[in-house]
Amino acid sequence: MDTNTFALLVKKELVDNRKPLMLGLTGIWATYILLGAFLGYVKSMVPVELFLFFFFGGMILTIGASLAFNNMKSKEGRINTIILPATVSQKFIVRWLAMVPLLMIVVLIGVLLGDWARIIVYKIMIRMGDYTPAYDSAYVDTTALAFISSNYRHEPEGIGIMITCGVWGALCSQAIYFLGAVVWPKLSFIKTWAATQVLGVILSLFCVPFLMNLKLDFAFDLSYAGVVWIINILGLAFCVVLYWLAYERFKRSEVIYKLF
């Protein structure tokens, strides 16, 4: 890969998308800060905060991934993308870096900012007067990271599997919507969501009866490490396949839009 061309491509993308990137970054962090401040004001417990933060985080990750090829929804956008003097892999990697790992970092920073906002507002309300929480302070007056660490020490296997499933769930969702962004540049999020719902119904109609009649007799018990390894391998394989399909579809992009 020509590093100089890649650097110029990154610079071009930053310049062309400077305004939407800044608006998106500000909007994400502002949303987490305001939500965290509200949760601190109402004395929300950390588990509630984690649920809301990761729910919004999942939405942001999937919406962001679905916008990876937004400029290709028009004929002019596809022409500009195709004639851009860079390799297909470079143009693909730039979009992948922006909408997958970098977006996830932005969301994680937003979670930290929102958590700090919750703690700060909670402590301010305590200092202002009688503001006794309705719950144990261990569930309110503590950071999300400290809460997770404390529970992980008491139940490492259960919390570890939950974290592993949560991470791979987010990564796989990103991969699905990233592929959808290539297949349907216009209204990608809605079309990908609809396609996943239809596919889910079809799979459930065929798989549920099959699994109900399937009798498995395992000769061994899976350990905690074994379960984690299985989740990691399946999640990684799923993401690799979807990103490979996305690359192959992007490589065949033409001025005249074709589904495949």
Short mmCIF file of C-alpha atoms in Angstrom, two decimals:
data_model
loop_
_atom_site.label_atom_id
_atom_site.label_comp_id
_atom_site.label_asym_id
_atom_site.label_seq_id
_atom_site.Cartn_x
_atom_site.Cartn_y
_atom_site.Cartn_z
CA MET A 1 0.00 0.00 0.00
CA ASP A 2 1.33 3.45 -0.99
CA THR A 3 1.44 5.26 2.35
CA ASN A 4 1.70 8.69 0.72
CA THR A 5 -1.44 8.11 -1.36
CA PHE A 6 -3.23 6.71 1.67
CA ALA A 7 -2.28 9.76 3.77
CA LEU A 8 -3.55 12.09 1.03
CA LEU A 9 -6.78 10.10 0.85
CA VAL A 10 -7.30 10.40 4.60
CA LYS A 11 -6.64 14.15 4.41
CA LYS A 12 -9.13 14.52 1.55
CA GLU A 13 -11.82 12.63 3.45
CA LEU A 14 -11.26 14.79 6.54
CA VAL A 15 -11.48 17.99 4.54
CA ASP A 16 -14.55 16.92 2.54
CA ASN A 17 -16.41 15.64 5.61
CA ARG A 18 -15.10 18.07 8.22
CA LYS A 19 -18.48 19.60 9.07
CA PRO A 20 -20.51 16.35 9.41
CA LEU A 21 -17.66 14.75 11.36
CA MET A 22 -17.49 17.63 13.84
CA LEU A 23 -21.28 17.73 14.19
CA GLY A 24 -21.41 13.97 14.72
CA LEU A 25 -18.59 13.99 17.27
CA THR A 26 -20.13 16.89 19.19
CA GLY A 27 -23.59 15.34 19.07
CA ILE A 28 -22.42 11.96 20.38
CA TRP A 29 -20.43 13.36 23.29
CA ALA A 30 -23.09 15.97 24.14
CA THR A 31 -25.76 13.25 24.22
CA TYR A 32 -23.75 11.13 26.66
CA ILE A 33 -22.89 14.10 28.87
CA LEU A 34 -26.49 15.31 29.06
CA LEU A 35 -27.82 11.79 29.66
CA GLY A 36 -25.19 11.22 32.37
CA ALA A 37 -26.07 14.52 34.06
CA PHE A 38 -29.76 13.59 34.04
CA LEU A 39 -29.04 10.15 35.51
CA GLY A 40 -26.96 11.78 38.26
CA TYR A 41 -29.80 14.16 39.04
CA VAL A 42 -32.35 11.34 39.42
CA LYS A 43 -29.91 9.17 41.44
CA SER A 44 -29.89 6.43 38.85
CA MET A 45 -28.11 3.17 39.64
CA VAL A 46 -25.02 2.18 37.65
CA PRO A 47 -26.71 -0.87 36.02
CA VAL A 48 -29.39 1.44 34.60
CA GLU A 49 -26.70 3.79 33.33
CA LEU A 50 -24.79 0.95 31.68
CA PHE A 51 -27.91 -0.33 29.95
CA LEU A 52 -28.82 3.10 28.56
CA PHE A 53 -25.27 3.98 27.58
CA PHE A 54 -24.65 0.74 25.73
CA PHE A 55 -28.09 0.80 24.13
CA PHE A 56 -27.39 4.25 22.66
CA GLY A 57 -23.85 3.13 21.88
CA GLY A 58 -25.16 0.22 19.82
CA MET A 59 -27.49 2.54 17.93
CA ILE A 60 -24.67 4.98 17.20
CA LEU A 61 -22.33 2.22 16.00
CA THR A 62 -24.88 0.72 13.63
CA ILE A 63 -26.08 4.07 12.28
CA GLY A 64 -22.48 5.18 11.77
CA ALA A 65 -21.59 1.96 9.96
CA SER A 66 -24.64 2.34 7.72
CA LEU A 67 -23.35 5.78 6.60
CA ALA A 68 -19.92 4.51 5.54
CA PHE A 69 -20.76 4.77 1.84
CA ASN A 70 -23.36 7.49 2.06
CA ASN A 71 -21.69 9.59 -0.67
CA MET A 72 -22.30 6.77 -3.18
CA LYS A 73 -26.07 7.04 -3.03
CA SER A 74 -26.04 9.39 -6.02
CA LYS A 75 -24.61 8.93 -9.51
CA GLU A 76 -22.24 11.84 -9.02
CA GLY A 77 -21.00 10.40 -5.75
CA ARG A 78 -20.29 7.02 -7.32
CA ILE A 79 -18.40 8.69 -10.17
CA ASN A 80 -16.25 10.70 -7.75
CA THR A 81 -15.51 7.59 -5.69
CA ILE A 82 -14.63 5.41 -8.69
CA ILE A 83 -12.34 7.94 -10.42
CA LEU A 84 -10.57 8.92 -7.19
CA PRO A 85 -6.83 8.20 -7.79
CA ALA A 86 -6.41 5.57 -5.09
CA THR A 87 -6.68 1.81 -4.94
CA VAL A 88 -9.93 0.11 -4.05
CA SER A 89 -8.40 -1.29 -0.87
CA GLN A 90 -7.26 2.17 0.25
CA LYS A 91 -10.69 3.71 -0.29
CA PHE A 92 -12.29 0.79 1.54
CA ILE A 93 -9.87 0.84 4.50
CA VAL A 94 -10.33 4.58 5.05
CA ARG A 95 -14.08 4.13 5.42
CA TRP A 96 -13.67 1.03 7.57
CA LEU A 97 -11.25 2.77 9.94
CA ALA A 98 -13.54 5.77 10.32
CA MET A 99 -16.79 3.88 10.86
CA VAL A 100 -15.63 0.85 12.83
CA PRO A 101 -12.65 1.21 15.21
CA LEU A 102 -12.55 5.03 15.40
CA LEU A 103 -16.31 5.30 15.92
CA MET A 104 -16.11 2.71 18.67
CA ILE A 105 -13.38 4.76 20.39
CA VAL A 106 -15.59 7.86 20.12
CA VAL A 107 -18.48 5.98 21.75
CA LEU A 108 -16.25 4.66 24.56
CA ILE A 109 -15.00 8.19 25.25
CA GLY A 110 -18.63 9.32 25.28
CA VAL A 111 -19.46 6.63 27.85
CA LEU A 112 -16.62 7.85 30.09
CA LEU A 113 -17.70 11.50 29.73
CA GLY A 114 -21.30 10.60 30.53
CA ASP A 115 -20.26 8.56 33.55
CA TRP A 116 -18.16 11.42 34.90
CA ALA A 117 -21.07 13.83 34.31
CA ARG A 118 -23.36 11.54 36.32
CA ILE A 119 -20.91 11.38 39.24
CA ILE A 120 -20.28 15.15 39.22
CA VAL A 121 -23.99 16.07 39.15
CA TYR A 122 -24.75 13.48 41.83
CA LYS A 123 -22.07 14.89 44.16
CA ILE A 124 -23.23 18.46 43.50
CA MET A 125 -26.78 17.51 44.48
CA ILE A 126 -25.47 15.82 47.64
CA ARG A 127 -23.62 19.00 48.65
CA MET A 128 -26.66 21.19 47.96
CA GLY A 129 -28.76 19.57 50.66
CA ASP A 130 -30.61 16.48 51.78
CA TYR A 131 -30.22 14.18 48.83
CA THR A 132 -30.10 10.70 50.29
CA PRO A 133 -30.15 8.06 47.55
CA ALA A 134 -32.88 5.45 47.55
CA TYR A 135 -30.31 2.72 46.87
CA ASP A 136 -27.06 1.46 48.31
CA SER A 137 -24.31 3.99 47.57
CA ALA A 138 -22.29 1.19 45.95
CA TYR A 139 -24.88 1.20 43.16
CA VAL A 140 -24.95 4.99 42.78
CA ASP A 141 -21.83 6.77 44.06
CA THR A 142 -19.30 4.82 42.00
CA THR A 143 -17.97 4.94 38.46
CA ALA A 144 -19.17 2.43 35.89
CA LEU A 145 -15.66 1.02 35.49
CA ALA A 146 -15.28 0.51 39.24
CA PHE A 147 -18.72 -1.12 39.39
CA ILE A 148 -17.84 -3.56 36.60
CA SER A 149 -14.45 -4.34 38.16
CA SER A 150 -16.03 -4.99 41.56
CA ASN A 151 -18.61 -7.37 40.12
CA TYR A 152 -15.98 -9.07 37.95
CA ARG A 153 -13.93 -9.91 41.06
CA HIS A 154 -16.96 -11.56 42.67
CA GLU A 155 -18.23 -13.35 39.55
CA PRO A 156 -15.50 -13.35 36.89
CA GLU A 157 -17.00 -16.02 34.65
CA GLY A 158 -20.50 -14.59 34.36
CA ILE A 159 -19.35 -10.99 33.92
CA GLY A 160 -16.58 -12.08 31.54
CA ILE A 161 -19.03 -13.91 29.28
CA MET A 162 -21.44 -10.94 29.37
CA ILE A 163 -18.66 -8.53 28.36
CA THR A 164 -17.42 -10.86 25.62
CA CYS A 165 -20.92 -11.30 24.20
CA GLY A 166 -21.57 -7.55 24.41
CA VAL A 167 -18.37 -6.64 22.57
CA TRP A 168 -18.89 -9.18 19.81
CA GLY A 169 -22.55 -8.24 19.55
CA ALA A 170 -21.53 -4.63 18.85
CA LEU A 171 -18.80 -5.68 16.40
CA CYS A 172 -21.09 -8.04 14.50
CA SER A 173 -23.84 -5.42 14.31
CA GLN A 174 -21.34 -2.96 12.88
CA ALA A 175 -20.26 -5.51 10.29
CA ILE A 176 -23.86 -6.19 9.24
CA TYR A 177 -24.68 -2.51 8.75
CA PHE A 178 -21.32 -1.82 7.08
CA LEU A 179 -22.14 -4.47 4.49
CA GLY A 180 -25.60 -2.97 4.15
CA ALA A 181 -24.04 0.43 3.52
CA VAL A 182 -22.26 -0.97 0.45
CA VAL A 183 -25.27 -2.88 -0.85
CA TRP A 184 -27.77 -0.05 -0.23
CA PRO A 185 -25.98 3.33 -0.10
CA LYS A 186 -29.36 5.11 0.00
CA LEU A 187 -31.49 4.60 3.14
CA SER A 188 -28.98 1.98 4.20
CA PHE A 189 -29.93 1.75 7.88
CA ILE A 190 -33.64 1.23 7.20
CA LYS A 191 -33.08 -1.29 4.42
CA THR A 192 -30.48 -3.25 6.38
CA TRP A 193 -32.69 -3.32 9.47
CA ALA A 194 -35.63 -4.57 7.38
CA ALA A 195 -33.46 -7.22 5.73
CA THR A 196 -32.19 -8.49 9.10
CA GLN A 197 -35.76 -8.72 10.43
CA VAL A 198 -36.91 -10.74 7.41
CA LEU A 199 -33.83 -12.95 7.57
CA GLY A 200 -34.36 -13.48 11.31
CA VAL A 201 -37.96 -14.61 10.77
CA ILE A 202 -36.93 -16.99 7.97
CA LEU A 203 -34.11 -18.50 10.04
CA SER A 204 -36.34 -18.90 13.08
CA LEU A 205 -38.98 -20.75 11.00
CA PHE A 206 -36.39 -23.26 9.81
CA CYS A 207 -33.97 -23.42 12.75
CA VAL A 208 -36.30 -23.51 15.77
CA PRO A 209 -38.16 -26.71 14.75
CA PHE A 210 -34.83 -28.30 13.80
CA LEU A 211 -33.21 -27.45 17.13
CA MET A 212 -36.27 -28.59 19.09
CA ASN A 213 -36.05 -32.04 17.49
CA LEU A 214 -32.27 -32.21 17.70
CA LYS A 215 -30.90 -34.29 20.55
CA LEU A 216 -27.29 -33.66 21.42
CA ASP A 217 -25.38 -35.72 23.93
CA PHE A 218 -22.20 -33.88 24.84
CA ALA A 219 -19.49 -36.14 26.19
CA PHE A 220 -17.73 -33.22 27.85
CA ASP A 221 -18.49 -30.02 29.67
CA LEU A 222 -17.23 -26.76 28.24
CA SER A 223 -15.08 -24.69 30.58
CA TYR A 224 -15.34 -20.93 30.95
CA ALA A 225 -12.26 -20.47 28.76
CA GLY A 226 -13.74 -22.82 26.17
CA VAL A 227 -16.98 -20.84 25.97
CA VAL A 228 -15.07 -17.56 25.62
CA TRP A 229 -12.87 -19.02 22.87
CA ILE A 230 -15.91 -20.29 20.96
CA ILE A 231 -17.59 -16.88 21.17
CA ASN A 232 -14.40 -15.13 20.04
CA ILE A 233 -13.80 -17.48 17.11
CA LEU A 234 -17.40 -17.39 15.89
CA GLY A 235 -17.61 -13.61 16.27
CA LEU A 236 -14.31 -13.04 14.47
CA ALA A 237 -15.24 -15.40 11.62
CA PHE A 238 -18.63 -13.74 11.22
CA CYS A 239 -17.10 -10.24 11.03
CA VAL A 240 -14.31 -11.29 8.65
CA VAL A 241 -16.81 -12.87 6.25
CA LEU A 242 -19.08 -9.81 6.25
CA TYR A 243 -16.21 -7.34 5.74
CA TRP A 244 -14.84 -9.51 2.94
CA LEU A 245 -18.26 -9.48 1.27
CA ALA A 246 -18.42 -5.71 1.74
CA TYR A 247 -15.01 -5.30 0.10
CA GLU A 248 -15.93 -7.53 -2.82
CA ARG A 249 -19.18 -5.60 -3.35
CA PHE A 250 -17.36 -2.26 -3.12
CA LYS A 251 -14.74 -3.47 -5.61
CA ARG A 252 -17.50 -4.12 -8.17
CA SER A 253 -19.09 -0.68 -7.76
CA GLU A 254 -20.16 0.95 -11.01
CA VAL A 255 -21.66 4.27 -12.03
CA ILE A 256 -24.95 2.52 -12.76
CA TYR A 257 -26.13 1.15 -9.42
CA LYS A 258 -26.49 -2.62 -9.17
CA LEU A 259 -27.60 -4.51 -6.11
CA PHE A 260 -24.82 -7.11 -6.42
#
